[in-house]
Amino acid sequence: QKEVEQDPGPLSVPEGAIVSLNCTYSNSAFQYFMWYRQYSRKGPELLMYTYSSGNKEDGRFTAQVDKSSKYISLFIRDSQPSDSATYLCAMKKAAGNKLTFGGGTRVLVKP
Amino acid sequence: EAGVTQSPTHLIKTRGQQATLRCSPISGHTSVYWYQQALGLGLQFLLWYDEGEERNRGNFPPRFSGRQFPNYSSELNVNALELEDSALYLCASSLRSRGSNQPQHFGDGTRLSIL
């Protein structure tokens, strides 16, 4: 079983809809949680970086962390065709700097 | 501000050859990380360099090695290339990481193709 599980999709939504993404993890040692966006033939771009359980909002993006359930989410409001990409969750333990990634969810926002 | 830059963009090699990939971190960043993104395997941690020293390595054989230079740029070397080494190799950088938790920012990668 992988340490971090993420539905590969694709997740197809109409423009303007809310995109809901999530990851589950098995190792309670993970303390830092990130969401990256990766366009085709590009590197991952950091969207959100969180530590504690709860919500963090940045523009159209909201990240949620529930450490008790080992579950993290990313919501994208008012989705645009330019949001079409693969979204990767990543996690890190308190010690060390190795990121452990989910497999990524491909998102398609249709005009 | 320039992001993480990697070269070359694409590298084609044959089995048994050696490949050298290069990375320049964001200005001011002293930590450099290497990850492999292979089809079907996702992003996997390879190596972490900080202030010229290798701090951690992932579950990869010794033929994957690297170094970090005094200007904090880094090189990844892969010896005795095998077909399964075909992947996108991503470099990331962060501010000094020991004792703190700094986000990692990625370059666009080098696509290594083994024929």
PDB file of C-alpha atoms in Angstrom:
ATOM      1  CA  GLN A   1       0.000   0.000   0.000  1.00  0.00           C
ATOM      2  CA  LYS A   2       1.272   3.457  -0.927  1.00  0.00           C
ATOM      3  CA  GLU A   3       1.890   5.968   1.865  1.00  0.00           C
ATOM      4  CA  VAL A   4      -0.135   8.611   0.015  1.00  0.00           C
ATOM      5  CA  GLU A   5      -3.184   7.745  -2.076  1.00  0.00           C
ATOM      6  CA  GLN A   6      -4.699  10.056  -4.685  1.00  0.00           C
ATOM      7  CA  ASP A   7      -7.391   9.299  -7.259  1.00  0.00           C
ATOM      8  CA  PRO A   8      -5.791   9.609 -10.726  1.00  0.00           C
ATOM      9  CA  GLY A   9      -8.950  10.922 -12.393  1.00  0.00           C
ATOM     10  CA  PRO A  10      -9.465  12.406 -14.860  1.00  0.00           C
ATOM     11  CA  LEU A  11     -11.853  14.765 -13.119  1.00  0.00           C
ATOM     12  CA  SER A  12     -13.884  16.700 -15.661  1.00  0.00           C
ATOM     13  CA  VAL A  13     -15.879  19.775 -14.605  1.00  0.00           C
ATOM     14  CA  PRO A  14     -17.587  22.642 -16.444  1.00  0.00           C
ATOM     15  CA  GLU A  15     -16.043  26.100 -16.275  1.00  0.00           C
ATOM     16  CA  GLY A  16     -17.103  27.939 -13.120  1.00  0.00           C
ATOM     17  CA  ALA A  17     -17.652  24.789 -11.066  1.00  0.00           C
ATOM     18  CA  ILE A  18     -15.838  23.946  -7.843  1.00  0.00           C
ATOM     19  CA  VAL A  19     -13.037  21.419  -8.219  1.00  0.00           C
ATOM     20  CA  SER A  20     -12.628  19.132  -5.218  1.00  0.00           C
ATOM     21  CA  LEU A  21      -9.424  17.112  -4.819  1.00  0.00           C
ATOM     22  CA  ASN A  22      -8.239  14.952  -1.960  1.00  0.00           C
ATOM     23  CA  CYS A  23      -5.510  12.679  -0.689  1.00  0.00           C
ATOM     24  CA  THR A  24      -5.373  10.158   2.099  1.00  0.00           C
ATOM     25  CA  TYR A  25      -2.238   9.065   3.893  1.00  0.00           C
ATOM     26  CA  SER A  26      -1.277   6.295   6.265  1.00  0.00           C
ATOM     27  CA  ASN A  27       1.742   7.667   8.133  1.00  0.00           C
ATOM     28  CA  SER A  28       0.864   9.916  11.076  1.00  0.00           C
ATOM     29  CA  ALA A  29       4.442  11.253  11.028  1.00  0.00           C
ATOM     30  CA  PHE A  30       3.532  13.531   8.100  1.00  0.00           C
ATOM     31  CA  GLN A  31       3.238  17.057   9.474  1.00  0.00           C
ATOM     32  CA  TYR A  32       3.546  19.370   6.446  1.00  0.00           C
ATOM     33  CA  PHE A  33       1.180  19.230   3.505  1.00  0.00           C
ATOM     34  CA  MET A  34       1.468  20.757   0.051  1.00  0.00           C
ATOM     35  CA  TRP A  35      -0.461  20.968  -3.174  1.00  0.00           C
ATOM     36  CA  TYR A  36       1.355  21.378  -6.471  1.00  0.00           C
ATOM     37  CA  ARG A  37      -0.038  21.989  -9.953  1.00  0.00           C
ATOM     38  CA  GLN A  38       1.774  20.487 -12.930  1.00  0.00           C
ATOM     39  CA  TYR A  39       1.066  21.419 -16.526  1.00  0.00           C
ATOM     40  CA  SER A  40       2.121  19.093 -19.315  1.00  0.00           C
ATOM     41  CA  ARG A  41       5.890  19.231 -19.944  1.00  0.00           C
ATOM     42  CA  LYS A  42       6.406  21.544 -16.969  1.00  0.00           C
ATOM     43  CA  GLY A  43       7.600  21.134 -13.405  1.00  0.00           C
ATOM     44  CA  PRO A  44       5.284  21.159 -10.367  1.00  0.00           C
ATOM     45  CA  GLU A  45       4.255  24.628  -9.187  1.00  0.00           C
ATOM     46  CA  LEU A  46       3.594  25.109  -5.469  1.00  0.00           C
ATOM     47  CA  LEU A  47       0.009  26.201  -4.782  1.00  0.00           C
ATOM     48  CA  MET A  48      -0.509  25.689  -1.050  1.00  0.00           C
ATOM     49  CA  TYR A  49       1.703  24.829   1.950  1.00  0.00           C
ATOM     50  CA  THR A  50       0.072  24.009   5.269  1.00  0.00           C
ATOM     51  CA  TYR A  51       1.037  22.640   8.654  1.00  0.00           C
ATOM     52  CA  SER A  52      -1.811  22.475  11.098  1.00  0.00           C
ATOM     53  CA  SER A  53      -5.228  20.920  10.780  1.00  0.00           C
ATOM     54  CA  GLY A  54      -7.860  23.315   9.493  1.00  0.00           C
ATOM     55  CA  ASN A  55      -8.381  25.510   6.456  1.00  0.00           C
ATOM     56  CA  LYS A  56      -6.062  27.813   4.542  1.00  0.00           C
ATOM     57  CA  GLU A  57      -7.330  30.067   1.792  1.00  0.00           C
ATOM     58  CA  ASP A  58      -5.412  31.789  -0.995  1.00  0.00           C
ATOM     59  CA  GLY A  59      -7.490  33.420  -3.703  1.00  0.00           C
ATOM     60  CA  ARG A  60      -9.597  30.767  -5.419  1.00  0.00           C
ATOM     61  CA  PHE A  61      -7.793  27.955  -3.591  1.00  0.00           C
ATOM     62  CA  THR A  62      -8.686  26.461  -0.201  1.00  0.00           C
ATOM     63  CA  ALA A  63      -6.638  23.711   1.414  1.00  0.00           C
ATOM     64  CA  GLN A  64      -8.017  21.595   4.236  1.00  0.00           C
ATOM     65  CA  VAL A  65      -6.089  19.288   6.520  1.00  0.00           C
ATOM     66  CA  ASP A  66      -7.657  16.751   8.879  1.00  0.00           C
ATOM     67  CA  LYS A  67      -4.812  15.010  10.681  1.00  0.00           C
ATOM     68  CA  SER A  68      -7.151  12.884  12.790  1.00  0.00           C
ATOM     69  CA  SER A  69      -8.583  11.326   9.628  1.00  0.00           C
ATOM     70  CA  LYS A  70      -5.301  11.504   7.682  1.00  0.00           C
ATOM     71  CA  TYR A  71      -7.097  13.318   4.887  1.00  0.00           C
ATOM     72  CA  ILE A  72      -6.284  16.492   2.974  1.00  0.00           C
ATOM     73  CA  SER A  73      -8.296  18.384   0.388  1.00  0.00           C
ATOM     74  CA  LEU A  74      -7.895  21.163  -2.140  1.00  0.00           C
ATOM     75  CA  PHE A  75     -10.847  23.152  -3.455  1.00  0.00           C
ATOM     76  CA  ILE A  76     -10.669  25.389  -6.511  1.00  0.00           C
ATOM     77  CA  ARG A  77     -13.518  27.875  -6.811  1.00  0.00           C
ATOM     78  CA  ASP A  78     -14.727  29.412 -10.066  1.00  0.00           C
ATOM     79  CA  SER A  79     -12.639  26.980 -12.106  1.00  0.00           C
ATOM     80  CA  GLN A  80     -11.182  28.144 -15.420  1.00  0.00           C
ATOM     81  CA  PRO A  81      -9.948  26.178 -18.457  1.00  0.00           C
ATOM     82  CA  SER A  82      -6.452  27.328 -17.455  1.00  0.00           C
ATOM     83  CA  ASP A  83      -6.852  25.236 -14.271  1.00  0.00           C
ATOM     84  CA  SER A  84      -6.697  22.096 -16.422  1.00  0.00           C
ATOM     85  CA  ALA A  85      -3.592  20.315 -15.158  1.00  0.00           C
ATOM     86  CA  THR A  86      -2.436  17.504 -12.901  1.00  0.00           C
ATOM     87  CA  TYR A  87      -2.664  18.287  -9.195  1.00  0.00           C
ATOM     88  CA  LEU A  88      -0.216  16.595  -6.863  1.00  0.00           C
ATOM     89  CA  CYS A  89      -0.444  16.396  -3.104  1.00  0.00           C
ATOM     90  CA  ALA A  90       2.819  16.103  -1.195  1.00  0.00           C
ATOM     91  CA  MET A  91       3.701  15.542   2.442  1.00  0.00           C
ATOM     92  CA  LYS A  92       6.723  15.842   4.670  1.00  0.00           C
ATOM     93  CA  LYS A  93       7.653  14.603   8.121  1.00  0.00           C
ATOM     94  CA  ALA A  94       8.806  17.047  10.766  1.00  0.00           C
ATOM     95  CA  ALA A  95      12.391  15.834  10.427  1.00  0.00           C
ATOM     96  CA  GLY A  96      14.098  15.614   7.071  1.00  0.00           C
ATOM     97  CA  ASN A  97      13.179  17.213   3.786  1.00  0.00           C
ATOM     98  CA  LYS A  98      12.001  14.352   1.623  1.00  0.00           C
ATOM     99  CA  LEU A  99       8.626  15.023   0.014  1.00  0.00           C
ATOM    100  CA  THR A 100       6.311  12.051  -0.482  1.00  0.00           C
ATOM    101  CA  PHE A 101       3.900  12.597  -3.339  1.00  0.00           C
ATOM    102  CA  GLY A 102       0.523  11.224  -4.298  1.00  0.00           C
ATOM    103  CA  GLY A 103       0.191   9.953  -7.840  1.00  0.00           C
ATOM    104  CA  GLY A 104      -1.626  13.093  -9.010  1.00  0.00           C
ATOM    105  CA  THR A 105      -5.163  13.819 -10.213  1.00  0.00           C
ATOM    106  CA  ARG A 106      -5.692  15.018 -13.773  1.00  0.00           C
ATOM    107  CA  VAL A 107      -8.276  17.808 -13.929  1.00  0.00           C
ATOM    108  CA  LEU A 108     -10.061  18.983 -17.078  1.00  0.00           C
ATOM    109  CA  VAL A 109     -12.104  22.193 -16.947  1.00  0.00           C
ATOM    110  CA  LYS A 110     -14.331  22.419 -19.992  1.00  0.00           C
ATOM    111  CA  PRO A 111     -15.391  25.824 -21.372  1.00  0.00           C
TER     112      PRO A 111
ATOM    113  CA  GLU B   1      13.353  36.567  -9.927  1.00  0.00           C
ATOM    114  CA  ALA B   2      14.545  33.584 -11.931  1.00  0.00           C
ATOM    115  CA  GLY B   3      13.189  30.207 -10.894  1.00  0.00           C
ATOM    116  CA  VAL B   4      15.002  26.894 -10.733  1.00  0.00           C
ATOM    117  CA  THR B   5      16.702  26.256 -14.067  1.00  0.00           C
ATOM    118  CA  GLN B   6      17.658  22.845 -15.397  1.00  0.00           C
ATOM    119  CA  SER B   7      19.696  21.748 -18.383  1.00  0.00           C
ATOM    120  CA  PRO B   8      19.501  20.151 -20.797  1.00  0.00           C
ATOM    121  CA  THR B   9      15.761  20.069 -21.454  1.00  0.00           C
ATOM    122  CA  HIS B  10      15.982  16.694 -23.145  1.00  0.00           C
ATOM    123  CA  LEU B  11      18.768  14.125 -23.139  1.00  0.00           C
ATOM    124  CA  ILE B  12      18.909  10.993 -25.250  1.00  0.00           C
ATOM    125  CA  LYS B  13      21.305   8.209 -24.298  1.00  0.00           C
ATOM    126  CA  THR B  14      21.772   4.505 -24.917  1.00  0.00           C
ATOM    127  CA  ARG B  15      21.975   1.696 -22.380  1.00  0.00           C
ATOM    128  CA  GLY B  16      25.245   1.594 -20.472  1.00  0.00           C
ATOM    129  CA  GLN B  17      26.120   5.239 -21.084  1.00  0.00           C
ATOM    130  CA  GLN B  18      26.412   7.936 -18.436  1.00  0.00           C
ATOM    131  CA  ALA B  19      24.206  11.021 -18.111  1.00  0.00           C
ATOM    132  CA  THR B  20      24.872  14.341 -16.393  1.00  0.00           C
ATOM    133  CA  LEU B  21      22.003  16.661 -15.513  1.00  0.00           C
ATOM    134  CA  ARG B  22      22.451  20.187 -14.163  1.00  0.00           C
ATOM    135  CA  CYS B  23      20.429  22.438 -11.878  1.00  0.00           C
ATOM    136  CA  SER B  24      20.713  26.070 -10.773  1.00  0.00           C
ATOM    137  CA  PRO B  25      18.635  26.919  -7.696  1.00  0.00           C
ATOM    138  CA  ILE B  26      16.674  30.084  -7.041  1.00  0.00           C
ATOM    139  CA  SER B  27      19.002  32.869  -5.925  1.00  0.00           C
ATOM    140  CA  GLY B  28      19.458  32.679  -2.148  1.00  0.00           C
ATOM    141  CA  HIS B  29      18.448  29.034  -1.903  1.00  0.00           C
ATOM    142  CA  THR B  30      21.094  26.706  -0.505  1.00  0.00           C
ATOM    143  CA  SER B  31      19.235  23.371  -0.526  1.00  0.00           C
ATOM    144  CA  VAL B  32      18.814  21.397  -3.735  1.00  0.00           C
ATOM    145  CA  TYR B  33      16.688  18.287  -4.193  1.00  0.00           C
ATOM    146  CA  TRP B  34      16.446  15.790  -7.045  1.00  0.00           C
ATOM    147  CA  TYR B  35      13.323  13.779  -7.848  1.00  0.00           C
ATOM    148  CA  GLN B  36      12.509  11.222 -10.516  1.00  0.00           C
ATOM    149  CA  GLN B  37       9.100  11.255 -12.220  1.00  0.00           C
ATOM    150  CA  ALA B  38       8.753   8.017 -14.130  1.00  0.00           C
ATOM    151  CA  LEU B  39       5.615   6.947 -15.964  1.00  0.00           C
ATOM    152  CA  GLY B  40       3.397   4.968 -13.615  1.00  0.00           C
ATOM    153  CA  LEU B  41       5.648   5.518 -10.592  1.00  0.00           C
ATOM    154  CA  GLY B  42       4.976   9.129  -9.753  1.00  0.00           C
ATOM    155  CA  LEU B  43       7.433  11.546  -8.201  1.00  0.00           C
ATOM    156  CA  GLN B  44      10.096   9.861  -6.096  1.00  0.00           C
ATOM    157  CA  PHE B  45      12.764  11.505  -3.951  1.00  0.00           C
ATOM    158  CA  LEU B  46      16.323  10.896  -5.126  1.00  0.00           C
ATOM    159  CA  LEU B  47      18.799  13.155  -3.321  1.00  0.00           C
ATOM    160  CA  TRP B  48      19.068  16.209  -1.070  1.00  0.00           C
ATOM    161  CA  TYR B  49      22.098  18.512  -0.962  1.00  0.00           C
ATOM    162  CA  ASP B  50      22.604  21.334   1.476  1.00  0.00           C
ATOM    163  CA  GLU B  51      25.711  23.522   1.693  1.00  0.00           C
ATOM    164  CA  GLY B  52      27.698  21.172  -0.474  1.00  0.00           C
ATOM    165  CA  GLU B  53      26.917  18.017   1.463  1.00  0.00           C
ATOM    166  CA  GLU B  54      24.622  15.098   0.640  1.00  0.00           C
ATOM    167  CA  ARG B  55      22.052  15.098   3.466  1.00  0.00           C
ATOM    168  CA  ASN B  56      19.721  12.307   2.412  1.00  0.00           C
ATOM    169  CA  ARG B  57      19.096   9.925  -0.461  1.00  0.00           C
ATOM    170  CA  GLY B  58      16.077   7.954  -1.559  1.00  0.00           C
ATOM    171  CA  ASN B  59      15.784   4.296  -2.415  1.00  0.00           C
ATOM    172  CA  PHE B  60      17.911   4.387  -5.573  1.00  0.00           C
ATOM    173  CA  PRO B  61      21.058   2.409  -6.465  1.00  0.00           C
ATOM    174  CA  PRO B  62      24.537   3.955  -6.044  1.00  0.00           C
ATOM    175  CA  ARG B  63      24.847   4.569  -9.792  1.00  0.00           C
ATOM    176  CA  PHE B  64      22.672   7.611  -9.083  1.00  0.00           C
ATOM    177  CA  SER B  65      24.973  10.216  -7.565  1.00  0.00           C
ATOM    178  CA  GLY B  66      25.487  13.924  -7.545  1.00  0.00           C
ATOM    179  CA  ARG B  67      27.174  16.883  -6.035  1.00  0.00           C
ATOM    180  CA  GLN B  68      26.577  20.479  -5.088  1.00  0.00           C
ATOM    181  CA  PHE B  69      29.010  23.213  -6.004  1.00  0.00           C
ATOM    182  CA  PRO B  70      30.097  26.236  -3.907  1.00  0.00           C
ATOM    183  CA  ASN B  71      27.587  28.424  -5.810  1.00  0.00           C
ATOM    184  CA  TYR B  72      24.857  25.943  -4.726  1.00  0.00           C
ATOM    185  CA  SER B  73      24.203  24.658  -8.235  1.00  0.00           C
ATOM    186  CA  SER B  74      24.026  20.895  -8.501  1.00  0.00           C
ATOM    187  CA  GLU B  75      24.720  18.038 -10.834  1.00  0.00           C
ATOM    188  CA  LEU B  76      23.030  14.637 -10.990  1.00  0.00           C
ATOM    189  CA  ASN B  77      25.019  11.793 -12.536  1.00  0.00           C
ATOM    190  CA  VAL B  78      23.509   8.511 -13.616  1.00  0.00           C
ATOM    191  CA  ASN B  79      25.964   5.776 -14.573  1.00  0.00           C
ATOM    192  CA  ALA B  80      25.392   2.538 -16.461  1.00  0.00           C
ATOM    193  CA  LEU B  81      22.056   3.747 -17.798  1.00  0.00           C
ATOM    194  CA  GLU B  82      19.204   1.253 -17.954  1.00  0.00           C
ATOM    195  CA  LEU B  83      15.985   1.451 -19.935  1.00  0.00           C
ATOM    196  CA  GLU B  84      13.954   2.016 -16.744  1.00  0.00           C
ATOM    197  CA  ASP B  85      15.951   5.184 -16.042  1.00  0.00           C
ATOM    198  CA  SER B  86      13.863   6.894 -18.718  1.00  0.00           C
ATOM    199  CA  ALA B  87      11.985   9.584 -16.803  1.00  0.00           C
ATOM    200  CA  LEU B  88      11.618  13.270 -16.097  1.00  0.00           C
ATOM    201  CA  TYR B  89      14.251  14.333 -13.564  1.00  0.00           C
ATOM    202  CA  LEU B  90      13.140  17.304 -11.499  1.00  0.00           C
ATOM    203  CA  CYS B  91      15.297  19.573  -9.419  1.00  0.00           C
ATOM    204  CA  ALA B  92      13.859  21.657  -6.572  1.00  0.00           C
ATOM    205  CA  SER B  93      15.411  24.216  -4.284  1.00  0.00           C
ATOM    206  CA  SER B  94      14.580  25.801  -0.954  1.00  0.00           C
ATOM    207  CA  LEU B  95      16.031  28.157   1.589  1.00  0.00           C
ATOM    208  CA  ARG B  96      18.345  26.542   4.142  1.00  0.00           C
ATOM    209  CA  SER B  97      16.306  23.657   5.525  1.00  0.00           C
ATOM    210  CA  ARG B  98      18.096  22.275   8.549  1.00  0.00           C
ATOM    211  CA  GLY B  99      16.011  22.955  11.638  1.00  0.00           C
ATOM    212  CA  SER B 100      13.225  24.607   9.672  1.00  0.00           C
ATOM    213  CA  ASN B 101      10.692  23.694   7.069  1.00  0.00           C
ATOM    214  CA  GLN B 102      10.972  25.575   3.839  1.00  0.00           C
ATOM    215  CA  PRO B 103       8.818  24.926   0.767  1.00  0.00           C
ATOM    216  CA  GLN B 104      10.489  23.369  -2.252  1.00  0.00           C
ATOM    217  CA  HIS B 105      10.203  25.022  -5.658  1.00  0.00           C
ATOM    218  CA  PHE B 106      10.698  22.967  -8.801  1.00  0.00           C
ATOM    219  CA  GLY B 107      12.270  23.501 -12.177  1.00  0.00           C
ATOM    220  CA  ASP B 108      10.788  22.157 -15.417  1.00  0.00           C
ATOM    221  CA  GLY B 109      12.999  19.096 -15.453  1.00  0.00           C
ATOM    222  CA  THR B 110      15.262  17.199 -17.800  1.00  0.00           C
ATOM    223  CA  ARG B 111      13.606  14.469 -19.799  1.00  0.00           C
ATOM    224  CA  LEU B 112      16.044  11.554 -20.035  1.00  0.00           C
ATOM    225  CA  SER B 113      15.296   9.006 -22.740  1.00  0.00           C
ATOM    226  CA  ILE B 114      17.232   5.744 -22.882  1.00  0.00           C
ATOM    227  CA  LEU B 115      17.250   3.933 -26.218  1.00  0.00           C
TER     228      LEU B 115
END
